[in-house]
Short mmCIF file of C-alpha atoms in Angstrom, two decimals:
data_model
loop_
_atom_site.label_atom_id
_atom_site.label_comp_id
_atom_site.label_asym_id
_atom_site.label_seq_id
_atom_site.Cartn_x
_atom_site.Cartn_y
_atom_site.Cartn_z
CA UNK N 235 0.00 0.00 0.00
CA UNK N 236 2.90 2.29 0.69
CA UNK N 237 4.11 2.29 -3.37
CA UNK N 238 -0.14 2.99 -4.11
CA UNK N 239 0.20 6.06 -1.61
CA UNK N 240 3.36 7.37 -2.68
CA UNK N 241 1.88 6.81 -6.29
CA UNK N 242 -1.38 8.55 -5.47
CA UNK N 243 0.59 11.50 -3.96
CA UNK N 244 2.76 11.85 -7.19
CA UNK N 245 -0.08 11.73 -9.31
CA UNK N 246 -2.21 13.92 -7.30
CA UNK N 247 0.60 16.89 -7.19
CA UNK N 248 1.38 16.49 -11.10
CA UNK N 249 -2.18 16.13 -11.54
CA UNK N 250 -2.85 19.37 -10.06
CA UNK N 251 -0.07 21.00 -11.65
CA UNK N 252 -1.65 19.99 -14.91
CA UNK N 253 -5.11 21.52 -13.87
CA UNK N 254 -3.78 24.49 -11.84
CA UNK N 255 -1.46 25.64 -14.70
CA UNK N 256 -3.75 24.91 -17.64
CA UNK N 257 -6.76 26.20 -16.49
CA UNK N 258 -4.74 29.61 -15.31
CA UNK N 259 -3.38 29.86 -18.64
CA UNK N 260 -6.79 29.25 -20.22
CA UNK N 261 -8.39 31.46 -17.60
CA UNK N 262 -5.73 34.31 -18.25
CA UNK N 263 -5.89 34.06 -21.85
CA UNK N 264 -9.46 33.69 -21.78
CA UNK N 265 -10.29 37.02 -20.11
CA UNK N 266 -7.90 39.09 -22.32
CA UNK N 267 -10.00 37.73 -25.46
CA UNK N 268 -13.33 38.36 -23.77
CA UNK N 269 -11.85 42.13 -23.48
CA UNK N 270 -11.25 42.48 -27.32
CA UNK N 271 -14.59 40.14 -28.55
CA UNK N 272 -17.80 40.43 -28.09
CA UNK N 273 -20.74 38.45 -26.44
CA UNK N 274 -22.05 37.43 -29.86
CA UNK N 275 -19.08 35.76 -31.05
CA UNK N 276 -19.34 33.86 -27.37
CA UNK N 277 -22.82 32.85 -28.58
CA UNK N 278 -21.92 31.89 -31.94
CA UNK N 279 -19.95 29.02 -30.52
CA UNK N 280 -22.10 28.48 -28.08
CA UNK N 281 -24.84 27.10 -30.52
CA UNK N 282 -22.39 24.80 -32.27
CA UNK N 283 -21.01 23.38 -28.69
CA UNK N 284 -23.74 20.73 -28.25
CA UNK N 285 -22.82 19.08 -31.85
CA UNK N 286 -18.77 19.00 -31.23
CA UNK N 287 -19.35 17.78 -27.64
CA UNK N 288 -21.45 14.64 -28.83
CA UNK N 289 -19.25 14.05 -31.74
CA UNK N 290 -16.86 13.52 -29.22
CA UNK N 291 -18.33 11.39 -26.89
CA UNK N 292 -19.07 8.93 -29.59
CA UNK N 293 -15.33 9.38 -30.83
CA UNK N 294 -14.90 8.02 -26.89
CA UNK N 295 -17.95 5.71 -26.97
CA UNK N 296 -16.32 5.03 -22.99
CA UNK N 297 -13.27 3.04 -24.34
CA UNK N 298 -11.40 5.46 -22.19
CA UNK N 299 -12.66 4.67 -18.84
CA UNK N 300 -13.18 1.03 -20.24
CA UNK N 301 -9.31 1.06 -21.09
CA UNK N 302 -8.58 2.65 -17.57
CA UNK N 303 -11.08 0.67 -15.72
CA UNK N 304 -9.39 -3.12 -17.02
CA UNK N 305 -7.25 -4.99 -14.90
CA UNK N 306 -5.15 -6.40 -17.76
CA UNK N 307 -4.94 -4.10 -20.50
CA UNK N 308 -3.30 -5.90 -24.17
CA UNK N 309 -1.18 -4.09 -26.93
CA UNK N 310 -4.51 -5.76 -29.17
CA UNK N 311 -7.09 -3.84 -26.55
CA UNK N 312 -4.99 -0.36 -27.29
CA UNK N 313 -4.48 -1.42 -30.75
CA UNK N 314 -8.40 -2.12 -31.60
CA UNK N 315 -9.74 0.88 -30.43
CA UNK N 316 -7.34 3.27 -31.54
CA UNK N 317 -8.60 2.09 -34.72
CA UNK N 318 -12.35 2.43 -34.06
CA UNK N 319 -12.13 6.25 -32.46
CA UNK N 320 -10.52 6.80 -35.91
CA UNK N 321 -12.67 5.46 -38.00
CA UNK N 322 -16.20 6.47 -35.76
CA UNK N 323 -13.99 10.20 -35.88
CA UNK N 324 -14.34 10.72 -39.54
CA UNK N 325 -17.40 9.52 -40.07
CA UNK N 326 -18.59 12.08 -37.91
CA UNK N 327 -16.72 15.06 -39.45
CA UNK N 328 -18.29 13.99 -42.04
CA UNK N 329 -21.85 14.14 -40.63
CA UNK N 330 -21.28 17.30 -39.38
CA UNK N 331 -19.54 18.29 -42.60
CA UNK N 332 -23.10 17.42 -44.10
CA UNK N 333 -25.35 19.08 -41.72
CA UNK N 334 -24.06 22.44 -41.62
CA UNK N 335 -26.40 24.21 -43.53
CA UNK N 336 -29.05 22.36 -41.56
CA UNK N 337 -27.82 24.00 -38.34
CA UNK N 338 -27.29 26.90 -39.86
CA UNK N 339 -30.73 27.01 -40.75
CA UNK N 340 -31.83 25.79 -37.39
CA UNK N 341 -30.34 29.00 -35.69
CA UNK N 342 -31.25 31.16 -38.87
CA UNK N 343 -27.39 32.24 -38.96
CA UNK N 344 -25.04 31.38 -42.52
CA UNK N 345 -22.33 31.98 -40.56
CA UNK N 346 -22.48 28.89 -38.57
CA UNK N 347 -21.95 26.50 -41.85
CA UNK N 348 -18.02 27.49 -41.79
CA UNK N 349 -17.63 28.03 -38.77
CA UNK N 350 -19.47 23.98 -37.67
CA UNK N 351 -16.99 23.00 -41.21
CA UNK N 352 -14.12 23.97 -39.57
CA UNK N 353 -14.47 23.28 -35.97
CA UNK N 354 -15.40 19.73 -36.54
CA UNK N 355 -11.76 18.90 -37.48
CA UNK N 356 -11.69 18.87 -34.17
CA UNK N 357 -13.72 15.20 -34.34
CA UNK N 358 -11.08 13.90 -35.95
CA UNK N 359 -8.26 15.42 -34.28
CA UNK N 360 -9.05 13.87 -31.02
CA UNK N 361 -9.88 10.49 -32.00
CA UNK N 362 -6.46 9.91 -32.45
CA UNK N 363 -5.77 10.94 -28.56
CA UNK N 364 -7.71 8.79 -26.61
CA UNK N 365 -6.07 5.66 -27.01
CA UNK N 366 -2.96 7.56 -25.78
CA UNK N 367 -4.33 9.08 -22.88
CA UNK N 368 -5.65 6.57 -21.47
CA UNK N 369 -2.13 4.45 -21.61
CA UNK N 370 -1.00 7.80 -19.67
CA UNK N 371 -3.52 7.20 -17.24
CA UNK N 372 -2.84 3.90 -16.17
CA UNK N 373 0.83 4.22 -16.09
CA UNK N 374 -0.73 7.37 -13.30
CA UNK N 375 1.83 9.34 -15.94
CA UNK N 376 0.36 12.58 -15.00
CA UNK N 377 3.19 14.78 -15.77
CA UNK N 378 3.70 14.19 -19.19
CA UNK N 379 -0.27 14.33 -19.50
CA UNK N 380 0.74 17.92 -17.39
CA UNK N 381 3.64 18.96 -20.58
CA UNK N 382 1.15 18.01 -22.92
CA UNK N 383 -1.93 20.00 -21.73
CA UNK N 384 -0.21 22.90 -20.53
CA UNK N 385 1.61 23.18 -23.67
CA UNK N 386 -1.03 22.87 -26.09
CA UNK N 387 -3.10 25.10 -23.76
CA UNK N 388 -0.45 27.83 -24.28
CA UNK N 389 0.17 27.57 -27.47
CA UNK N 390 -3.85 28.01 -28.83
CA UNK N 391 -4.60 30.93 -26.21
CA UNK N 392 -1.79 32.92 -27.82
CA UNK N 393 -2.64 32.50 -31.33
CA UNK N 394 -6.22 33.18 -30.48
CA UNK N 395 -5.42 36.38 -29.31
CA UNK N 396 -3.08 37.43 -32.28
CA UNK N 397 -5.97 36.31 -34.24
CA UNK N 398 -8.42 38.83 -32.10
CA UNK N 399 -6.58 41.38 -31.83
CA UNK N 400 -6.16 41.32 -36.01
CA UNK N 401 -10.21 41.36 -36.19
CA UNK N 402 -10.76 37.87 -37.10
CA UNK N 403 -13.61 37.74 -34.64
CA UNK N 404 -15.02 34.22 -33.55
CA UNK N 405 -12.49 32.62 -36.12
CA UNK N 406 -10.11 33.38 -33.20
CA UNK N 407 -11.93 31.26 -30.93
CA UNK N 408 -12.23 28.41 -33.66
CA UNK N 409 -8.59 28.63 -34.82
CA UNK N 410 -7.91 28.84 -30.54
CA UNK N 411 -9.71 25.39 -30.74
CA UNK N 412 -7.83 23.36 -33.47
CA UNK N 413 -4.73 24.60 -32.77
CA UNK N 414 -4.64 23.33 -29.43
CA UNK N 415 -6.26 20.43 -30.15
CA UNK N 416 -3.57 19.75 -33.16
CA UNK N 417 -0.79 20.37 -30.52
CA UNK N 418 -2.24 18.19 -28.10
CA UNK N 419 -2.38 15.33 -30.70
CA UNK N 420 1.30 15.88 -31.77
CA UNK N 421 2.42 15.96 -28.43
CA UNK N 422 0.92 12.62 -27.30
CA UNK N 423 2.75 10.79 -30.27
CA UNK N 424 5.91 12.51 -29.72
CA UNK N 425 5.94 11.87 -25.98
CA UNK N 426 3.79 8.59 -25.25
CA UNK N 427 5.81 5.66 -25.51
CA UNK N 428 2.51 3.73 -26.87
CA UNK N 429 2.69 2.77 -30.82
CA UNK N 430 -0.32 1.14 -32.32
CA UNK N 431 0.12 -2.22 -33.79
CA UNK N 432 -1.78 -3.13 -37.37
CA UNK N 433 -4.51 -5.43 -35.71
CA UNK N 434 -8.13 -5.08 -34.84
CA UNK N 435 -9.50 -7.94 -32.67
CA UNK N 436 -12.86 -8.45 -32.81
CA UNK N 437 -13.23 -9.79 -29.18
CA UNK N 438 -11.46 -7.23 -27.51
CA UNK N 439 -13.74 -4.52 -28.91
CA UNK N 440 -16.73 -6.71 -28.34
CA UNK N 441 -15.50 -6.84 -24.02
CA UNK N 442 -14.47 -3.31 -23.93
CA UNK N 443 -17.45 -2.08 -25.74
CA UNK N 444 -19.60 -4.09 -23.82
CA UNK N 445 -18.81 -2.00 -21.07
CA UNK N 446 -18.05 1.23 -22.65
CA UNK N 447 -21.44 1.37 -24.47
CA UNK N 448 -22.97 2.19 -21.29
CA UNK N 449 -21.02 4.75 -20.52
CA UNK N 450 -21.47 6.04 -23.95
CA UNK N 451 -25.34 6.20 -23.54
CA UNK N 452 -24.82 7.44 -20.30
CA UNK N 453 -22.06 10.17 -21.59
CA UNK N 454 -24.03 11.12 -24.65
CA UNK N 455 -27.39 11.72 -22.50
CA UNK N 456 -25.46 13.62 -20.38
CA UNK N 457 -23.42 15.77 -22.83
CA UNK N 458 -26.86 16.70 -24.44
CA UNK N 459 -29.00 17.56 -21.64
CA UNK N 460 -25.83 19.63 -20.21
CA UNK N 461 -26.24 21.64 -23.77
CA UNK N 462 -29.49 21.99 -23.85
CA UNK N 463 -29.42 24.96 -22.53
CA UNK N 464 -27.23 26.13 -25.25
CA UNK N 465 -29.56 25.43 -27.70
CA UNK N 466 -32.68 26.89 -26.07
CA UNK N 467 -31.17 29.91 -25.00
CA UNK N 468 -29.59 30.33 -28.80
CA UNK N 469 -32.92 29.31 -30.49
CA UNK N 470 -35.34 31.52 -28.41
CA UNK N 471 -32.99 34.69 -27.31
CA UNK N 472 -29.79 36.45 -29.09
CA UNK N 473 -26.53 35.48 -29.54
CA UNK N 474 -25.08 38.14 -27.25
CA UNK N 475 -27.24 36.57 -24.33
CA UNK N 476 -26.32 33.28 -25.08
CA UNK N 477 -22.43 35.04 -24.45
CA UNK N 478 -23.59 36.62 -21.06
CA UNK N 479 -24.48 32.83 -20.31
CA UNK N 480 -21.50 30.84 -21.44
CA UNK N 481 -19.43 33.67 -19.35
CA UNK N 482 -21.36 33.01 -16.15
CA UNK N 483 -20.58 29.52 -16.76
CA UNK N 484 -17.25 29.40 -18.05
CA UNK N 485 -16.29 31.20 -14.72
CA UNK N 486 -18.02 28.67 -12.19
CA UNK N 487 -17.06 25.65 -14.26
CA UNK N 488 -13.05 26.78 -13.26
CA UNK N 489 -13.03 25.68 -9.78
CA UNK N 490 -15.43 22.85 -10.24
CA UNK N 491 -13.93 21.33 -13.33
CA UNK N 492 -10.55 21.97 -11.58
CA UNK N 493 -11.21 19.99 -8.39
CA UNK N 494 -13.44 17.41 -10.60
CA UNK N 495 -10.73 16.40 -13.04
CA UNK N 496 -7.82 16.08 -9.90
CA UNK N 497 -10.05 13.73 -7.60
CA UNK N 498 -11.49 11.61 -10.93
CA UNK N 499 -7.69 11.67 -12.76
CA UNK N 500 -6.05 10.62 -9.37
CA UNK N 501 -8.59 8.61 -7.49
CA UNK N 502 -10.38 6.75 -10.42
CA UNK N 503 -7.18 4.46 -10.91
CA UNK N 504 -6.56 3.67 -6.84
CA UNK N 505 -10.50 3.59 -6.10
CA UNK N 506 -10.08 0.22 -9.08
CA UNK N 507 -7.22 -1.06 -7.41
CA UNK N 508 -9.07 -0.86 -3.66
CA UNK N 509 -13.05 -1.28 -4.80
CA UNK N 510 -13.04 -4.47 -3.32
CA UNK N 511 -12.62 -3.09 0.43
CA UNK N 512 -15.09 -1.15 1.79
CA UNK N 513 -13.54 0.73 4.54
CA UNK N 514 -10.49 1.74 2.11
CA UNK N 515 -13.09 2.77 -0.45
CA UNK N 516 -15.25 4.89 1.69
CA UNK N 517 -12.14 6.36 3.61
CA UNK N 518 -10.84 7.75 -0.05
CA UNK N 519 -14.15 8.92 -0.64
CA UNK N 520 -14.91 10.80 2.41
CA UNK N 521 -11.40 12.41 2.19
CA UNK N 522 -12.42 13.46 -1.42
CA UNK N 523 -15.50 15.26 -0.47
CA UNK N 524 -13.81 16.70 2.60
CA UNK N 525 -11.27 18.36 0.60
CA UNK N 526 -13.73 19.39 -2.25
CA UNK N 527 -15.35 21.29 0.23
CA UNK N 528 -12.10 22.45 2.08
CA UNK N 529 -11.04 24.14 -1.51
CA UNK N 530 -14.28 25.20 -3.40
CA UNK N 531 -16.57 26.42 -0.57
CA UNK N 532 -14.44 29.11 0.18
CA UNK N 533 -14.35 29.92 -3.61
CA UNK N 534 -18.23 30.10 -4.20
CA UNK N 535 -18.73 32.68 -1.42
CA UNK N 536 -16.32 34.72 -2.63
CA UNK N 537 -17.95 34.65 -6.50
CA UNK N 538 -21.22 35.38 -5.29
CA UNK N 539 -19.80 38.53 -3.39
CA UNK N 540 -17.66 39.84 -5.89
CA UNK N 541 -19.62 39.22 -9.11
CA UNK N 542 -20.09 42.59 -10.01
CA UNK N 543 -16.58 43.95 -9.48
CA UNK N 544 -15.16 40.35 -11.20
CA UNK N 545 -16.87 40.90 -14.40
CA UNK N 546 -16.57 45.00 -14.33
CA UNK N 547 -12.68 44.68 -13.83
CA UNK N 548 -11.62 41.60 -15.61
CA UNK N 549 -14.05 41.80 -18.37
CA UNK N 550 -15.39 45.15 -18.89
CA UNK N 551 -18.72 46.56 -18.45
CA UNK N 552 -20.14 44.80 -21.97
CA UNK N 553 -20.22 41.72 -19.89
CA UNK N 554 -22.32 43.58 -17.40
CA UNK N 555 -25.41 40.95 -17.42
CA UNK N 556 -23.18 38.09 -16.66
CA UNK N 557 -23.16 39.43 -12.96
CA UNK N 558 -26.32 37.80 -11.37
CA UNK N 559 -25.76 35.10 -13.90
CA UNK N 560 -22.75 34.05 -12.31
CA UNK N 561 -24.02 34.70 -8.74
CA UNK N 562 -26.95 32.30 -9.32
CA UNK N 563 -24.99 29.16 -11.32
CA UNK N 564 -22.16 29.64 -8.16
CA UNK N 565 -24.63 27.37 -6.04
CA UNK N 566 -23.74 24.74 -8.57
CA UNK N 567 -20.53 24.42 -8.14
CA UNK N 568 -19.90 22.57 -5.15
CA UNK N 569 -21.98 19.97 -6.55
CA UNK N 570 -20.59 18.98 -10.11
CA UNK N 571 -17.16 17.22 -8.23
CA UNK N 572 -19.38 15.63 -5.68
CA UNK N 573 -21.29 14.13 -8.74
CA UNK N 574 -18.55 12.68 -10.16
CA UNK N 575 -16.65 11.50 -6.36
CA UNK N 576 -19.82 9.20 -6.11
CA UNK N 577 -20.24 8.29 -9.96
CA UNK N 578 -16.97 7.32 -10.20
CA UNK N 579 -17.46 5.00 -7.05
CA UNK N 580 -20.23 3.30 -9.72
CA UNK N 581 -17.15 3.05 -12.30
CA UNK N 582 -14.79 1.72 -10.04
CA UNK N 583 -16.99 -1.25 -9.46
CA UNK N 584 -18.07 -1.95 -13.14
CA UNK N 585 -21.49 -0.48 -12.29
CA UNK N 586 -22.24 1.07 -15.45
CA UNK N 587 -25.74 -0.01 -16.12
CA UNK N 588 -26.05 1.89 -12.51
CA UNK N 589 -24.30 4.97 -13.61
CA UNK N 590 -26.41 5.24 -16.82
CA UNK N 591 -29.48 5.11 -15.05
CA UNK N 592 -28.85 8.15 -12.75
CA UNK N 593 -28.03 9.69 -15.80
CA UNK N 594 -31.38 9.25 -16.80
CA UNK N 595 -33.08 10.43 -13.61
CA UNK N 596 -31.05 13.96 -14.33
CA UNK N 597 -31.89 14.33 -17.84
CA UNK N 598 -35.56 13.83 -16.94
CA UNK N 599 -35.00 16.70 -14.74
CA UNK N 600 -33.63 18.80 -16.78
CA UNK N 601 -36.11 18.38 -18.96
CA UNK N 602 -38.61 19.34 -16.71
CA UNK N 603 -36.37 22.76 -15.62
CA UNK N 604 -35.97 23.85 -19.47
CA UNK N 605 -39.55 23.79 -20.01
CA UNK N 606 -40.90 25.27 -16.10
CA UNK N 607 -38.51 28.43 -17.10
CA UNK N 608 -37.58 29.09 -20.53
CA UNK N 609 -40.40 31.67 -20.65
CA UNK N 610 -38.97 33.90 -18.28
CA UNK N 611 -35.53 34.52 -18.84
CA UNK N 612 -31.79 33.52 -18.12
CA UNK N 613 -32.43 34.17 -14.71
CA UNK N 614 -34.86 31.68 -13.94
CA UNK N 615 -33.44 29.09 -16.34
CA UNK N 616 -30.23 29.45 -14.36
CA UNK N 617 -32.02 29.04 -11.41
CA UNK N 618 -33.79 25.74 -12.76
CA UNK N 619 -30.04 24.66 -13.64
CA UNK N 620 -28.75 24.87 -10.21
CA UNK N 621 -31.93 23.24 -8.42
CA UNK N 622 -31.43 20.18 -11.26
CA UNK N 623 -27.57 19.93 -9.48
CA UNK N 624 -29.09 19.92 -5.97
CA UNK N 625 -31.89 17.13 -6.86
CA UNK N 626 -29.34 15.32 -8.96
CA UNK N 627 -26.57 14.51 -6.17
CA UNK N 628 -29.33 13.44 -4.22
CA UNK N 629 -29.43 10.85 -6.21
CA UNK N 630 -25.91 10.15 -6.74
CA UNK N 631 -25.75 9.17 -3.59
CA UNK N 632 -28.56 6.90 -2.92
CA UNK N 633 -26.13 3.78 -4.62
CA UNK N 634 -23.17 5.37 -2.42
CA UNK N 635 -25.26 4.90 0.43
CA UNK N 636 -26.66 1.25 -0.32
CA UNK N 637 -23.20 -0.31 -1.26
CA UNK N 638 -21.13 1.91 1.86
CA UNK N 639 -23.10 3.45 3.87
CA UNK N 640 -21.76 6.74 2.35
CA UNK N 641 -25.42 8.77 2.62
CA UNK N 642 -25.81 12.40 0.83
CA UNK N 643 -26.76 13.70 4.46
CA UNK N 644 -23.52 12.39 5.78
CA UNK N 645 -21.47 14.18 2.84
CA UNK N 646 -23.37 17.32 3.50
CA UNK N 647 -22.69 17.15 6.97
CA UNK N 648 -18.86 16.90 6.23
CA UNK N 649 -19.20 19.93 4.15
CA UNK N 650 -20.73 21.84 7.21
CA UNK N 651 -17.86 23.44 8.94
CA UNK N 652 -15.96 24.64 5.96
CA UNK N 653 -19.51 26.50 4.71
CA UNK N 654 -19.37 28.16 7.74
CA UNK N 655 -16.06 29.24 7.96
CA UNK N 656 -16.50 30.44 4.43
CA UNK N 657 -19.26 32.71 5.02
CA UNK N 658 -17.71 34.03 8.22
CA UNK N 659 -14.32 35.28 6.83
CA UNK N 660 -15.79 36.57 3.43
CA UNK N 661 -18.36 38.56 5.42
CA UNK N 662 -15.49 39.96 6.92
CA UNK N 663 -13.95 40.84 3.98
CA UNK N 664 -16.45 41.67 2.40
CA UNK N 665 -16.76 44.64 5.10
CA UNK N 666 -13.46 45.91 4.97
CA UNK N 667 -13.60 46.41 1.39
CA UNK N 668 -16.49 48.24 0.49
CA UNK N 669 -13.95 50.67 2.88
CA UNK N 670 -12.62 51.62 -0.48
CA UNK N 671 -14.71 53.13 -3.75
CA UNK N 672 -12.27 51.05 -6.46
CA UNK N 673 -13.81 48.58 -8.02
CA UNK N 674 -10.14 47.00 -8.41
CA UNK N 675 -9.38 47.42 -4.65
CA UNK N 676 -12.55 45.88 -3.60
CA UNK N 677 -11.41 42.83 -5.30
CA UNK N 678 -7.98 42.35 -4.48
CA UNK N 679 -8.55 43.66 -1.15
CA UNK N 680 -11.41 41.38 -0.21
CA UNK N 681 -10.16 38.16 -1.79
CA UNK N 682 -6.50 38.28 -0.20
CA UNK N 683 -8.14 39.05 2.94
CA UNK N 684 -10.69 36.18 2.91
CA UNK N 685 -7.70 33.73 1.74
CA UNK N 686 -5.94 34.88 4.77
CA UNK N 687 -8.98 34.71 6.79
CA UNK N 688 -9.81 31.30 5.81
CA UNK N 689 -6.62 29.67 6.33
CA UNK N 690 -6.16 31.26 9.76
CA UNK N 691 -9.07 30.10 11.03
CA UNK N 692 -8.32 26.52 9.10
CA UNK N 693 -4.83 26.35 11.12
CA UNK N 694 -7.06 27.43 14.60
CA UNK N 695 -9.31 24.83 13.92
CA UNK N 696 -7.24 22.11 12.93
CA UNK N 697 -8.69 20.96 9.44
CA UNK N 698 -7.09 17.78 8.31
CA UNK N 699 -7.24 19.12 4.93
CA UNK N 700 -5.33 22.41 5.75
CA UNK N 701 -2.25 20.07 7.30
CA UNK N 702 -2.11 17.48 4.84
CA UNK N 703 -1.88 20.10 1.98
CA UNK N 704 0.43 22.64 4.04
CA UNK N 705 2.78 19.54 4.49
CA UNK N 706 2.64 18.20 0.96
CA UNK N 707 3.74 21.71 0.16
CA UNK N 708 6.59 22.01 2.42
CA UNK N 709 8.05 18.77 1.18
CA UNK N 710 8.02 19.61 -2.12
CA UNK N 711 9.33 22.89 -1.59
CA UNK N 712 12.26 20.91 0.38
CA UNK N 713 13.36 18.93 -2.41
#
């Protein structure tokens, strides 16, 4: 157990170099082209999202968790589905290739046939990844899957922003798109030490799929129903608001896709290699939600106080509307890693056929959210959105619960004293700032001073999470 600890501590600190770095880069780069675009060109790719994302998670069709998820993975297994992404990759381009004008028409915007063209080489570009990746994965190689994302990361935000800056509009954000997608690609061949062979066996793909084509359902239900706001909100309203929306989003999905992709990166491989213990299992759970809450809680309070002065300062006053956008979808966040802490329990123990039906419990709800609030607004449909998250890990849980005694109350419950603390030092903060009229001072002043507030009273109150992660630091600072 000691080599799986010191493993899952080297993963988790190149893991979260990889996420920390990559999505600061993207975050960085990100602002300075929402400072020289405009909403509209948000929206624009907005409405295509839905179609790229689905193209993609057939490309996958769960051969990546599959891949991850086996015991005893063969050169043939690697081998087989490289081949299949490809082939199930180009097909698709060429579906979407097809259905462009359709869209197009769909939106009643020409400009979306080129720009749908174009952005679906994307399809095709990262069907040749996921075979890699996934050999990355179970080798828990996360810091050449760090080089490679922080490059490629790097390298697209800058040449979407010479692109931006030259008035190429939302061809920045497309060409932002394929060029780090090409990079990525490149990167993974030059780096990876996995080579396909020539071979396709038939009863490899026929094990692998057989449990990747649940996933698949389950990943193409959810990829659709996470979009559908995209498409409502680009059918019924205008572009630009469908930009105010994908802002709001963009900014909560940082910390929560940050924290999400660390735990299920790291803890996806060792929950496989322990799912047949109990106690281990819900011990590396309980320490996941813990420090979920430890980091993000802390985080939401601060977004929903300093909204306004986020968006005026690092975005400008265009973005204006995002504000109680961005407020409202904060709720959400603490919710999308706890989600995935308790789905990937499901994966971990070949549950699939469990996972996909929770997906279809959420879908139903969302369903039911879209239509109770399209009619009045992007308020109330965000609204809808965040009560959907609430209901949902509800019933992530409920299998969590049945196989470990691991109950949504209890996790809640663990979450408890970091909400609290969280509330208490931004209030705080929050005080002392509005000291000062700057909109810029008001930020930097209130957020350093809630950090500092928040750890203090961590260290007073001895959270396990504030130790483990102030030593971690300290002995890699040491070496």
């Amino acid at each position: 157990m000691s080599i799986l600890k010191q493993k899952t501590t080297t993963g988790l600190i190149w893991s979260s170099i990889d996420k920390l770095s990559t999505l600061l880069i993207q975050f960085i780069l990100g602002i300075v082209l929402a400072r020289i675009l405009m909403p509209e060109d948000y929206g624009l790719i907005g409405m295509i999202a839905i179609f790229i994302a689905i193209s993609q998670s057939v490309v996958d069709s769960g051969f990546f968790t599959a891949l991850v998820q086996k015991k005893t993975v063969t050169q043939s297994d690697y081998s087989t589905i490289f081949f299949f992404n490809i082939i199930i990759g180009c097909a698709l381009y060429l579906a979407l290739y097809a259905s462009a004008g359709l869209i197009a028409d769909f939106y009643d915007t020409s400009l979306l046939v080129d720009i749908i063209r174009m952005s679906s080489i994307n399809v095709i570009i990262v069907s040749t990844t996921i075979v890699h990746k996934a050999y990355i994965t179970t080798k828990i190689d996360f810091k050449t899957l760090a080089i490679i994302n922080i490059s490629s990361a790097l390298l697209g935000g800058i040449i979407g922003i010479y692109m931006a800056m030259n008035g190429y509009g939302v061809w920045a954000l497309v060409y932002q798109s394929l060029i780090r997608s090409t990079t990525m690609a490149l990167l993974y061949w030059v780096l990876n030490q996995w080579k396909p062979s020539w071979v396709f066996d038939k009863e490899s793909f026929k094990s692998l799929f057989g449990f990747g084509s649940k996933l698949m359902v389950s990943e193409l239900l959810k990829t659709f129903f996470k979009n559908s706001y995209l498409i409502i909100i680009g059918k019924i309203y205008k572009a630009e608001e469908l930009g105010y929306f994908t802002r709001a989003t963009l900014f909560k999905q940082i910390p929560a896709t940050l924290i999400t992709n660390i735990l299920q990166s790291v803890t996806f491989p060792i929950l496989i290699k322990v799912i047949d213990d109990d106690t281990k299992v819900k011990k590396l759970l309980e320490r996941s939600v813990k420090l979920t809450g430890f980091i993000l809680l802390p985080i939401i309070v601060m977004l929903i106080i300093y909204a306004k002065p986020i968006i005026l300062v690092l975005l400008t006053e265009k973005w204006m509307p995002t504000v109680i956008l961005l407020q409202v979808l904060s709720l959400e966040i603490i919710f999308h890693p706890l989600q995935y802490i308790n789905l990937n329990f499901l994966n971990a123990k070949g549950r699939s056929d469990l996972f996909l039906k929770l997906e279809f419990i959420k879908n139903s709800l969302t369903i039911i959210a879209i239509i109770a609030t399209y009619r009045y607004g992007l308020l109330w449909m965000s609204i809808g959105y965040v009560l959907v998250s609430f209901i949902s890990f509800f019933a992530n849980t409920y299998y969590t619960q049945q196989f470990i005694r691991y109950s949504a109350i209890r996790q809640l419950s663990d979450l408890l004293p970091y909400t609290l603390v969280s509330i208490t030092t931004s209030g705080i903060a929050y005080s002392i700032s509005q000291l000062f009229d700057s909109l810029v001072l008001q930020l930097s002043i209130g957020i350093l001073i809630s950090t500092v507030c928040y750890a203090m009273m961590a260290y007073i109150l001895k959270f396990q999470e504030f130790t483990e992660l102030r030593h971690l630091l300290l002995k890699n600072t040491k070496k």
